[in-house]
PDB file of C-alpha atoms in Angstrom:
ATOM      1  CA  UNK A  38     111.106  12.998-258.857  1.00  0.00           C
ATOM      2  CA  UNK A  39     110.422  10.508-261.840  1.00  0.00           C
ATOM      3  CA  UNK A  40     111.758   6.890-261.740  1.00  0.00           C
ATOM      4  CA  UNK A  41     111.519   3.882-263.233  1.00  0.00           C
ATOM      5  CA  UNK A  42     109.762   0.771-261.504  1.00  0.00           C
ATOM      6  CA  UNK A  43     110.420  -2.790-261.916  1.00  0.00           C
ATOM      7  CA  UNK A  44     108.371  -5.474-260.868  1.00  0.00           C
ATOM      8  CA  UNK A  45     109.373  -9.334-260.757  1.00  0.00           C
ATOM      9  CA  UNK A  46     108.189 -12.146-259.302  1.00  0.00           C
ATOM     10  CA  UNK A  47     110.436 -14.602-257.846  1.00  0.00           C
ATOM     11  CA  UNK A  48     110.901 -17.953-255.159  1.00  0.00           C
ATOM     12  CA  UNK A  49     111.148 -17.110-251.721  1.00  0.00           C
ATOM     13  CA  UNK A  50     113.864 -18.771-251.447  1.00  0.00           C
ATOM     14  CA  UNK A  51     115.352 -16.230-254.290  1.00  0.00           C
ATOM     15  CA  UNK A  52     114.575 -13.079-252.561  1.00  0.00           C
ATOM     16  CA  UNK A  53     117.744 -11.849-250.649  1.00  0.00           C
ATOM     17  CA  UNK A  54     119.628 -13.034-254.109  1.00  0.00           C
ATOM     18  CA  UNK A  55     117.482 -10.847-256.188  1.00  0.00           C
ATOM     19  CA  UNK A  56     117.413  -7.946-253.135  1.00  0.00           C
ATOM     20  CA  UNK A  57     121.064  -7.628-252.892  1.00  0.00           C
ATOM     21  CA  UNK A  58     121.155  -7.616-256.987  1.00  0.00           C
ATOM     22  CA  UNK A  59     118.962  -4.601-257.168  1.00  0.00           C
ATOM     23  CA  UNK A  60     120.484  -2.962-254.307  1.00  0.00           C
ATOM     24  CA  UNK A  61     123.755  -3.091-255.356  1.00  0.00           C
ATOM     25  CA  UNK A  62     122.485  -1.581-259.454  1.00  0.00           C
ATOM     26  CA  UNK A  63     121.271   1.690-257.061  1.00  0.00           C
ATOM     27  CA  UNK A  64     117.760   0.752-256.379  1.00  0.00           C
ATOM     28  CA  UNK A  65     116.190   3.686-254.359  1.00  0.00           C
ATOM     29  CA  UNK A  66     113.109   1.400-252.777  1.00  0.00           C
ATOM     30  CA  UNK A  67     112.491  -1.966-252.939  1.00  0.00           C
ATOM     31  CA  UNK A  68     108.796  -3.519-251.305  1.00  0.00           C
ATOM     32  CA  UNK A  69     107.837  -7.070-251.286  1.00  0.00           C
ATOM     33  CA  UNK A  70     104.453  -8.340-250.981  1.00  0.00           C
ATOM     34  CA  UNK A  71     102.650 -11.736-251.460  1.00  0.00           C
ATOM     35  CA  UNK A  72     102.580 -13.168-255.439  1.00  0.00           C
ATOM     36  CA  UNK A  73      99.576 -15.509-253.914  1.00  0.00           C
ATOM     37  CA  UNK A  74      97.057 -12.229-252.914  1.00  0.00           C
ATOM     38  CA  UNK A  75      98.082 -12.955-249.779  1.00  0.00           C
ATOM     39  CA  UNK A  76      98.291 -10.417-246.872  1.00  0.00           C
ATOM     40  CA  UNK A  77     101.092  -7.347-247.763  1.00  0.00           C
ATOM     41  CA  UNK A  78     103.769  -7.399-245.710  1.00  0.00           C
ATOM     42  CA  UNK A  79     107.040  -5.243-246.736  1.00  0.00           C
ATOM     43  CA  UNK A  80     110.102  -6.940-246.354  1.00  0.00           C
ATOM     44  CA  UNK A  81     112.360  -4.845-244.237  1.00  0.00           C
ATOM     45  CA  UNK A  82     110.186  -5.465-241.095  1.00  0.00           C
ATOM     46  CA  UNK A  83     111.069  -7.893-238.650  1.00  0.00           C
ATOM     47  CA  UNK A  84     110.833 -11.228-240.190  1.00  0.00           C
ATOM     48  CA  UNK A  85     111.088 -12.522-243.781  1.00  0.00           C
ATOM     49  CA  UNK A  86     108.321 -13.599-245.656  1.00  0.00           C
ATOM     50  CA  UNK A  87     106.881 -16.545-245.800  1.00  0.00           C
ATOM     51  CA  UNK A  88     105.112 -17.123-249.325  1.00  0.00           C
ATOM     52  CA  UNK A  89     106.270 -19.459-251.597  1.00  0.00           C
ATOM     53  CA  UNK A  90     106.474 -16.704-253.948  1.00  0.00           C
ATOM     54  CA  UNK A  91     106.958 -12.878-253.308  1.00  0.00           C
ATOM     55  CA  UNK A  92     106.608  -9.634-256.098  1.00  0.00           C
ATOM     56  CA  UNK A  93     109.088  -7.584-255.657  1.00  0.00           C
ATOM     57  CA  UNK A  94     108.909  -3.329-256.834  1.00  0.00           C
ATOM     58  CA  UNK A  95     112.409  -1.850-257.055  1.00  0.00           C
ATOM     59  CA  UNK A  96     112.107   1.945-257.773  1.00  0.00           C
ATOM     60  CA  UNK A  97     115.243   3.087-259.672  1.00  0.00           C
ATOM     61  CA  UNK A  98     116.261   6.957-261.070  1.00  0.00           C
ATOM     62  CA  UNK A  99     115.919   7.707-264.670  1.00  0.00           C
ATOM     63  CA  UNK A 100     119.562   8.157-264.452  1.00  0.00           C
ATOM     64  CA  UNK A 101     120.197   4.141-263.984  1.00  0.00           C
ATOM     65  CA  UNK A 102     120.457   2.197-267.071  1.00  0.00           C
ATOM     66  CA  UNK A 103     117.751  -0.555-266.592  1.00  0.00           C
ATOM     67  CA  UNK A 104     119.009  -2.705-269.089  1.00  0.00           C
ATOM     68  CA  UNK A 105     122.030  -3.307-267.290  1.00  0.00           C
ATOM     69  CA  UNK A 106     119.722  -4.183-264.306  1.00  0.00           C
ATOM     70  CA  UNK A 107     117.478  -6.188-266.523  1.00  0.00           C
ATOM     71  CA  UNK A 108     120.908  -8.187-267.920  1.00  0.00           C
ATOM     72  CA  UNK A 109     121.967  -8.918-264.043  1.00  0.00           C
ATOM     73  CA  UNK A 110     118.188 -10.209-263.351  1.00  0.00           C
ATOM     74  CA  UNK A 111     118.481 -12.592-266.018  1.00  0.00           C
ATOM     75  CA  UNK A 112     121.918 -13.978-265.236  1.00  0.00           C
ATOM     76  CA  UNK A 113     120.180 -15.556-262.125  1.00  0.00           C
ATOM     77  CA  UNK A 114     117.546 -16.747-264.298  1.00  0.00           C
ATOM     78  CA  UNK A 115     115.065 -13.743-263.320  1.00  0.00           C
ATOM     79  CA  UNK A 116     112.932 -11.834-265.895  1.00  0.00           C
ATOM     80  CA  UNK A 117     111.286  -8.823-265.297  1.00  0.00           C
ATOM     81  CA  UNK A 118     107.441  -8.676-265.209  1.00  0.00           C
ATOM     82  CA  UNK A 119     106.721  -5.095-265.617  1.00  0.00           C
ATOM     83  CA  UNK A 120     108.499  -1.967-266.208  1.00  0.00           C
ATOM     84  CA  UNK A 121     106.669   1.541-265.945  1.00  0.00           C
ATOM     85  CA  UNK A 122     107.182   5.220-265.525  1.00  0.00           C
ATOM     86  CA  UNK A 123     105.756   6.870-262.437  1.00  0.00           C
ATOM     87  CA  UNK A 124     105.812  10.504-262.339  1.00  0.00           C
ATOM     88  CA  UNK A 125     106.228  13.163-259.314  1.00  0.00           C
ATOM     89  CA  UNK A 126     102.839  12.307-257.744  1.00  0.00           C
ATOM     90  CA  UNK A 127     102.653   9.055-258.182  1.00  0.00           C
ATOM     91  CA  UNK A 128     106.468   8.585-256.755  1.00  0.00           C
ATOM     92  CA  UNK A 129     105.181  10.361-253.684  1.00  0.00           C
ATOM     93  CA  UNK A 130     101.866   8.219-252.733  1.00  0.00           C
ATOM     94  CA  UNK A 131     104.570   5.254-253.265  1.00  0.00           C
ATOM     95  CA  UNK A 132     107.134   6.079-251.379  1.00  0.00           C
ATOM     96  CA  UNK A 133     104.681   7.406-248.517  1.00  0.00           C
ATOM     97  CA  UNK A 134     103.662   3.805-247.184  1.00  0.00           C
ATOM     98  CA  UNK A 135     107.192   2.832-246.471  1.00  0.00           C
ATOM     99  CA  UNK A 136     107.611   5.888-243.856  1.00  0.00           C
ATOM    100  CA  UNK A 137     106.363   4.587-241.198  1.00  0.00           C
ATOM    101  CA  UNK A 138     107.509   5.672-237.151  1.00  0.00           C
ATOM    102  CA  UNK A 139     110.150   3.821-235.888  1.00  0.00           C
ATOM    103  CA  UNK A 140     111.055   3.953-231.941  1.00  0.00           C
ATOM    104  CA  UNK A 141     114.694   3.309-231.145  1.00  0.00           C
ATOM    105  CA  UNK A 142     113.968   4.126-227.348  1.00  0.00           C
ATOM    106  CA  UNK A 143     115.452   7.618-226.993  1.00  0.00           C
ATOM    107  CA  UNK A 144     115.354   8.401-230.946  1.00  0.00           C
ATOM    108  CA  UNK A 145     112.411   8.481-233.211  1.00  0.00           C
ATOM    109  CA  UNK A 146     112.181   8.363-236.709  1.00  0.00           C
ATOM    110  CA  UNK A 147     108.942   9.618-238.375  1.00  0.00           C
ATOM    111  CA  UNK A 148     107.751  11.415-241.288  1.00  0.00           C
ATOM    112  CA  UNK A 149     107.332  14.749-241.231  1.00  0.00           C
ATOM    113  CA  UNK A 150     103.896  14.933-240.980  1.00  0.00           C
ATOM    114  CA  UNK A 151     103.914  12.674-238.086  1.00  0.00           C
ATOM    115  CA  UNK A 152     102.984  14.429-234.302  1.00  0.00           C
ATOM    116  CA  UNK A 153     105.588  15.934-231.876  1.00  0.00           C
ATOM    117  CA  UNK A 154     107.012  13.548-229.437  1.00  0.00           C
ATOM    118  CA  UNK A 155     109.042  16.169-226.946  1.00  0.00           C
ATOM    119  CA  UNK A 156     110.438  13.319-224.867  1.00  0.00           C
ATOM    120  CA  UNK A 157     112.741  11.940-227.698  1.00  0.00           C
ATOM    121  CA  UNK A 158     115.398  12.808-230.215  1.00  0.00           C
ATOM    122  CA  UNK A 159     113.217  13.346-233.356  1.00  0.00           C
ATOM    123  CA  UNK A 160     114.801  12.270-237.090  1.00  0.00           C
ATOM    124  CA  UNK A 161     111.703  13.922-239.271  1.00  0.00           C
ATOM    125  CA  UNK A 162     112.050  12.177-242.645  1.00  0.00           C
ATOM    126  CA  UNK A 163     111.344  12.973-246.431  1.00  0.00           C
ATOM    127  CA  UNK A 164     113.576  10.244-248.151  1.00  0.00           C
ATOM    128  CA  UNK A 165     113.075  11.777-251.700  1.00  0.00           C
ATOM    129  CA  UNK A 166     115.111   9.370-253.910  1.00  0.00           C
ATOM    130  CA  UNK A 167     117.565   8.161-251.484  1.00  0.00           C
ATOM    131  CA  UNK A 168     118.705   4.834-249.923  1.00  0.00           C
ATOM    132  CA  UNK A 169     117.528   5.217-246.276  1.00  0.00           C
ATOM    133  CA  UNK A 170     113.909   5.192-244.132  1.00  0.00           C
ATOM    134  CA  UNK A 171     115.127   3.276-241.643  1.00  0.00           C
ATOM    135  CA  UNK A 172     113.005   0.706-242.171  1.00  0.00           C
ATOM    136  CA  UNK A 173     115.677  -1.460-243.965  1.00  0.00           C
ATOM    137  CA  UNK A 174     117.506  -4.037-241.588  1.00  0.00           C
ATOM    138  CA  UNK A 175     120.912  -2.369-242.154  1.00  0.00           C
ATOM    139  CA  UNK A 176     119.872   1.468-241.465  1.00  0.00           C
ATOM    140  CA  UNK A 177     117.854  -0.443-239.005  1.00  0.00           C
ATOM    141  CA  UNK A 178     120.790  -1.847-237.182  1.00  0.00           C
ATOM    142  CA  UNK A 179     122.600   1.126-236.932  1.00  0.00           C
ATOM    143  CA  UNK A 180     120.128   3.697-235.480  1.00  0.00           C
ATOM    144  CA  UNK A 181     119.374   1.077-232.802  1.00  0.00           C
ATOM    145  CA  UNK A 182     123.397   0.762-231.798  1.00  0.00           C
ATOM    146  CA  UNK A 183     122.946   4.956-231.974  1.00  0.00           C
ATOM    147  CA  UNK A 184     119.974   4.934-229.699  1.00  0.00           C
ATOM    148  CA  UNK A 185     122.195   2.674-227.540  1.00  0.00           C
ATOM    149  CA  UNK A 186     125.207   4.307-227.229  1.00  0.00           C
ATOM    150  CA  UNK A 187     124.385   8.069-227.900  1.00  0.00           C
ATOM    151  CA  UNK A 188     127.860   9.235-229.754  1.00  0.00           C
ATOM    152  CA  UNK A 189     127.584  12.467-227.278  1.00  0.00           C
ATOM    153  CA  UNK A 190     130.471  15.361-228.044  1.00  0.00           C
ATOM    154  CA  UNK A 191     131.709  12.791-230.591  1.00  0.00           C
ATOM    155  CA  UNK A 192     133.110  13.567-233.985  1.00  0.00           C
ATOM    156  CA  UNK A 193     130.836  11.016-236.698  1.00  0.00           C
ATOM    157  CA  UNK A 194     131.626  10.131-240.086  1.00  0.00           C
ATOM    158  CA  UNK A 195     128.519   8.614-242.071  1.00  0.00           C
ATOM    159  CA  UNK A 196     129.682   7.096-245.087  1.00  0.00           C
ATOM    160  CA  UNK A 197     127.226   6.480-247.708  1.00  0.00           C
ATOM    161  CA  UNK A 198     124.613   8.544-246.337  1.00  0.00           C
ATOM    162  CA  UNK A 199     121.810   8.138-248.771  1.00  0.00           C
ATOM    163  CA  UNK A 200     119.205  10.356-247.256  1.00  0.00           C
ATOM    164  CA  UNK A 201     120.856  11.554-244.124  1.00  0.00           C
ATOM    165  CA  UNK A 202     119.109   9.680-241.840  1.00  0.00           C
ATOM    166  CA  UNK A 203     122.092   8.198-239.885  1.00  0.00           C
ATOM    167  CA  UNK A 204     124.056  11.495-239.743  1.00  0.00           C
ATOM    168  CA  UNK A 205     121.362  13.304-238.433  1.00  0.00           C
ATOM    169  CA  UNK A 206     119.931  10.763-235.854  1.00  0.00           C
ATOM    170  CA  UNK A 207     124.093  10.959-234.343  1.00  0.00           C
ATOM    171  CA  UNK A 208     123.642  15.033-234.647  1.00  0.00           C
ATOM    172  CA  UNK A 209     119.951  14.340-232.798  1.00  0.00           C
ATOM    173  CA  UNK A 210     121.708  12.112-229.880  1.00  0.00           C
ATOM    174  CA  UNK A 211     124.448  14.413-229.464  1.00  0.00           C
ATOM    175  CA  UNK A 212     127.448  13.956-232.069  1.00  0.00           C
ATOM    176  CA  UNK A 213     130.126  17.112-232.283  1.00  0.00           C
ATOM    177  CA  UNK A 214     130.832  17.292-235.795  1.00  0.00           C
ATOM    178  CA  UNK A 215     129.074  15.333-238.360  1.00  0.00           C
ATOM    179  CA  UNK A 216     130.221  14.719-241.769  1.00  0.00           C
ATOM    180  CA  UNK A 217     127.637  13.089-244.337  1.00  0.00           C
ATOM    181  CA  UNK A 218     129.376  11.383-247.047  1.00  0.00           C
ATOM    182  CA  UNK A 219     127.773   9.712-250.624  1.00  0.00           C
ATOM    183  CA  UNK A 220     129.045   9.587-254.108  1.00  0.00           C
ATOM    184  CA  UNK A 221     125.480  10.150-255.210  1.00  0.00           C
ATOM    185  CA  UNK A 222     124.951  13.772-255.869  1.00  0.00           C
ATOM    186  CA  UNK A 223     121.136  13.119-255.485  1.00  0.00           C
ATOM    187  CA  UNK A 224     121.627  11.911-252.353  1.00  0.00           C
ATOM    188  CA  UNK A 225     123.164  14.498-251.256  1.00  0.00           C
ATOM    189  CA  UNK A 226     121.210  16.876-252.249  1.00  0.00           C
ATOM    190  CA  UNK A 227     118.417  14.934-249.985  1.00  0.00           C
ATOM    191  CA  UNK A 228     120.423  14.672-247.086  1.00  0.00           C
ATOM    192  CA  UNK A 229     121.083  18.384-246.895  1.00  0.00           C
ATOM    193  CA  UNK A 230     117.519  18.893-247.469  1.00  0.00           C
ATOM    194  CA  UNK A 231     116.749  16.857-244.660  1.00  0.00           C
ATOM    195  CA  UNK A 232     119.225  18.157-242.302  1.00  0.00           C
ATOM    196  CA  UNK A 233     117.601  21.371-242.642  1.00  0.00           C
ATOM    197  CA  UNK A 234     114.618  20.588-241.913  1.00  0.00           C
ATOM    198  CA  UNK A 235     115.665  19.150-239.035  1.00  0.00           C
ATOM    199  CA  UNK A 236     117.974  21.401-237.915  1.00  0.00           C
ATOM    200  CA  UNK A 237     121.001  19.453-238.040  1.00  0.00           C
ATOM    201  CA  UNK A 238     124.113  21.158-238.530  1.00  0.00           C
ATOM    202  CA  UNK A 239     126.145  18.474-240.491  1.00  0.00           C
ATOM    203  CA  UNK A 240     128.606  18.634-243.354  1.00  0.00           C
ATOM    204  CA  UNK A 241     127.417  16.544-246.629  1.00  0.00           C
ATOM    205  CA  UNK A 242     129.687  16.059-249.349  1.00  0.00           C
ATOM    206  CA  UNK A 243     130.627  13.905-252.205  1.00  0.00           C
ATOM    207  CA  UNK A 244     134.143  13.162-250.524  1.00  0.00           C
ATOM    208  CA  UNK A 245     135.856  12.750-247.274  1.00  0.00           C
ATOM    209  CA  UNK A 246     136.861  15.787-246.165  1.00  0.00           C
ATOM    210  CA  UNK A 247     141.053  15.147-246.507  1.00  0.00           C
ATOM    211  CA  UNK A 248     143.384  15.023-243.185  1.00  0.00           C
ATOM    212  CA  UNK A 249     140.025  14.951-241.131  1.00  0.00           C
ATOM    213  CA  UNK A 250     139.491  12.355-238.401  1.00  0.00           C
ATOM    214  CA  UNK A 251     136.458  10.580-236.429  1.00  0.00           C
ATOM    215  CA  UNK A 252     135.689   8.881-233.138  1.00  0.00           C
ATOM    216  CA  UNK A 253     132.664   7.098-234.598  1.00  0.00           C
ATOM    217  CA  UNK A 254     132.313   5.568-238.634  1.00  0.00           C
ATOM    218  CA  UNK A 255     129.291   4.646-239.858  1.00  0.00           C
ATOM    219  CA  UNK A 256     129.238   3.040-242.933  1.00  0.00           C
ATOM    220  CA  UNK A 257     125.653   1.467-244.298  1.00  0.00           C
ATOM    221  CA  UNK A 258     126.959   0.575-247.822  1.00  0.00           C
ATOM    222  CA  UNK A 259     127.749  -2.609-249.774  1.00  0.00           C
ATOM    223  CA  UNK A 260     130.283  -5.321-249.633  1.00  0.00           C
ATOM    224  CA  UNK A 261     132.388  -4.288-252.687  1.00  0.00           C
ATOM    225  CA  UNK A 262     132.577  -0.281-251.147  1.00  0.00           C
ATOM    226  CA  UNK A 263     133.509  -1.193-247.567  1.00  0.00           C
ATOM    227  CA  UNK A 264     136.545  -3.566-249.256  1.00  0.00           C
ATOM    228  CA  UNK A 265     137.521  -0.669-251.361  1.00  0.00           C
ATOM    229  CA  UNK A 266     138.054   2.001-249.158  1.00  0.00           C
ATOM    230  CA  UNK A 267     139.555  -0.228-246.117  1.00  0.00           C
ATOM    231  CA  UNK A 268     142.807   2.073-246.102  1.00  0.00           C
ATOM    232  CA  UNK A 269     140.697   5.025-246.106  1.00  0.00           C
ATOM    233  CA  UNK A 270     137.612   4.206-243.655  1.00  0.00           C
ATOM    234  CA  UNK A 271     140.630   2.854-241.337  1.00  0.00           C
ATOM    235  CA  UNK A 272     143.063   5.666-241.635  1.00  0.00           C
ATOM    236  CA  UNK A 273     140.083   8.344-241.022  1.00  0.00           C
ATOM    237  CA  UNK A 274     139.459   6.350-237.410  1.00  0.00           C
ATOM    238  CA  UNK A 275     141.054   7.699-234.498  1.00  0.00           C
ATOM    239  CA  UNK A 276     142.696   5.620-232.169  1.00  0.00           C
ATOM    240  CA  UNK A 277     140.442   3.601-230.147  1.00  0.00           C
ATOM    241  CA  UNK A 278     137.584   5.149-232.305  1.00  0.00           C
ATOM    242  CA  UNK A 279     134.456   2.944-233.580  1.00  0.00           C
ATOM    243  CA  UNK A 280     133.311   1.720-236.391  1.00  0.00           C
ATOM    244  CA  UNK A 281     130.417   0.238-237.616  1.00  0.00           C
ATOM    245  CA  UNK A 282     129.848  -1.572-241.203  1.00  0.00           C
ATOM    246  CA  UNK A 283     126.944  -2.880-242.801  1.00  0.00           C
ATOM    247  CA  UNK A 284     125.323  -3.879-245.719  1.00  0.00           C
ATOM    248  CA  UNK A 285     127.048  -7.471-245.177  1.00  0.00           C
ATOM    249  CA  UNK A 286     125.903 -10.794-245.765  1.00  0.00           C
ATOM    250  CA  UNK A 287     127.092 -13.841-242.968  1.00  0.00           C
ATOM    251  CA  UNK A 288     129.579 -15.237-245.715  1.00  0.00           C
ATOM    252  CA  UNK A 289     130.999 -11.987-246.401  1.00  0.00           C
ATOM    253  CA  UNK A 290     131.944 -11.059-242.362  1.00  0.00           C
ATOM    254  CA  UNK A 291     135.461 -13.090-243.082  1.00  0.00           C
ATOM    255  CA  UNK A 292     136.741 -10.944-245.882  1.00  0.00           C
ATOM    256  CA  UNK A 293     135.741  -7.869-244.281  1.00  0.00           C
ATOM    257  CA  UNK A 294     137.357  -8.569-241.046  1.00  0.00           C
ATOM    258  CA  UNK A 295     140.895 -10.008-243.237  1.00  0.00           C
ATOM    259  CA  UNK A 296     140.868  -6.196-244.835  1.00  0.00           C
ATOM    260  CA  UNK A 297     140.393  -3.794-241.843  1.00  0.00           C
ATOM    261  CA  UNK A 298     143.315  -5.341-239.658  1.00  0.00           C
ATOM    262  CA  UNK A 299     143.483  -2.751-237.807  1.00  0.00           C
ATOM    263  CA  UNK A 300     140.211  -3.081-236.395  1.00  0.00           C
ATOM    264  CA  UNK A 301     139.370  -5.465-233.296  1.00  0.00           C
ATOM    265  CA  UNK A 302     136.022  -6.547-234.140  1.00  0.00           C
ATOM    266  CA  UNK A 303     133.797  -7.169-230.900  1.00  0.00           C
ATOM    267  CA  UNK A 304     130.451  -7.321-231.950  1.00  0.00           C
ATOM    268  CA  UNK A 305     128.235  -8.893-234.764  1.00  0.00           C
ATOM    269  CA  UNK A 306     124.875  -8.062-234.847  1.00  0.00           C
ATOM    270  CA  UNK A 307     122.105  -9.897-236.867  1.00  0.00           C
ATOM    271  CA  UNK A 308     119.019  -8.530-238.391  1.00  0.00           C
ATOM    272  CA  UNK A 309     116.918 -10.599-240.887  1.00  0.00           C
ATOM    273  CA  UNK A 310     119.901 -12.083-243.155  1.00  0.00           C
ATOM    274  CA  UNK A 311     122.094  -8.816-242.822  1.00  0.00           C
ATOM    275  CA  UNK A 312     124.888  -8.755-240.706  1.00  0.00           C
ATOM    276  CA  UNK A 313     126.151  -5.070-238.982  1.00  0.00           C
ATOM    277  CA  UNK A 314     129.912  -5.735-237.105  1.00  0.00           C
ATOM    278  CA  UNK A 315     131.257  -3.141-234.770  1.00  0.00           C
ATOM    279  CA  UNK A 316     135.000  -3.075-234.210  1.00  0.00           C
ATOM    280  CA  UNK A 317     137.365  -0.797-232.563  1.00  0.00           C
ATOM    281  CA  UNK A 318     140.481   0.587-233.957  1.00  0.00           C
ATOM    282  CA  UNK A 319     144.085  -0.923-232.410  1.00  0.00           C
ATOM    283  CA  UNK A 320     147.492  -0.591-232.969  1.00  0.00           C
ATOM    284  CA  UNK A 321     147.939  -3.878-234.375  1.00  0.00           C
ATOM    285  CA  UNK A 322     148.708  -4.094-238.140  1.00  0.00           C
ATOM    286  CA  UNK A 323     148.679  -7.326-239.994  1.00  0.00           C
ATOM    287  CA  UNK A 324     151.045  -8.428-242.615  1.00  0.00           C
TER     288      UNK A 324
END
């Protein structure tokens, strides 16, 4: 699929500004290396970088309009170094570096041309254009709390699926029904091409499926999404159900907690500078 590229280079000490910018104008990738020549590292493993400086490539789809992007770069005094076209085969030998095996314990996540591993639940991966590898501290987050507590016979709402990758590991460990959610037609149309190949019998749609309820909620999306649909994400819940929200920042935990009242939030977990809090649904309501 063509995109469009960006490249910038930027402080260290700017890159989670300038990461969260380009995530939240629908960037489908984004890798960081060294501005100094320095040794490539990408950014969504483990630890941050250290350089003084960093380049950062964001892949976006032709269907973004980069000068919006380009006008939100410069508001925080950022300008663009590059922009270029890559085409089908050049999207693929970019994308194929970031797909790298992940080991969650009992769930793997691999590419599909990656070997067989019988022993463990499998996730075989083609991303396409969509928001999920894995590799990203968020998606990250949540396939490890999977791995950890397998959502067996449980009904599983992924909200903002991206490629799939969430609603099928749950389907891989176990889940009952599985519902795959994004506003992002593209996306959807990867994440059913990605159940299929993995054999994962989940439901993708644009919408939440109306008068349906879940034991589990994932939801790997953005700040301004998980506000807006509070009422909704909290009324699908079951009683007692789980949820799990990420794409948060540490100063943004407060406001998130103040708009799902319902929820009894026992666990923050910390990856990077991202932030994933799991809660469970009471029967308290604030006022």
């Amino acid at each position: 699929m063509p995109c469009v590229k960006l490249s910038l280079i930027v402080p260290q000490q700017e890159m989670r500004l300038v990461e969260e910018t380009l995530i939240g104008h629908d960037a489908q990738s984004l890798t960081v290396s060294s501005a100094e020549n320095e040794t490539h590292l990408e950014h969504i493993l483990h630890e941050s970088p250290k350089w003084s400086r960093v380049r950062i490539d964001a892949l976006f789809t032709l269907n973004e309009d980069i000068h919006v992007v380009l006008a939100s770069l410069r508001s925080l005094g950022m300008e663009v170094s590059d922009v270029s076209f890559i085409g089908d085969e050049l999207w693929q030998k970019t994308r194929a570096p970031q797909l790298k095996p992940l080991d969650f314990g009992g769930l793997r996540v691999v590419s599909r041309e990656e070997p067989t591993q019988v022993t463990k639940a499998e996730v075989r991966l083609d991303p396409g254009l969509a928001f999920g590898t894995g590799e990203h501290p968020t998606t990250h987050m949540c396939l490890a709390w999977l791995a950890n507590h397998p959502p067996k016979q449980l009904s599983v709402l992924d909200f903002g699926t991206g490629s799939g990758i969430l609603g099928i590991a749950a389907k891989k460990l176990g889940a009952g029904l599985v519902d795959a959610v994004d506003s992002d037609s593209l996306a959807c149309e990867t994440a059913r091409e990605n159940a299929l190949y993995n054999n994962a019998e989940i439901f993708v749609s644009e919408r939440i499926t109306a008068g349906r309820s879940y034991d589990l909620i994932v939801a790997n999306i953005l700040l301004n999404t998980i506000l807006q649909f509070a009422p909704v994400l909290t009324a699908c819940l079951k009683p007692s159900g789980v949820i799990l929200l990420t794409g948060l920042l540490p100063g943004q935990l407060d406001r998130v907690q103040t708009e799902y009242s319902e929820i009894a939030f026992e666990n923050t977990v910390e990856l990077e500078d991202w932030r994933l809090l799991v809660g469970k649904k009471t029967n308290r309501r604030e006022h």
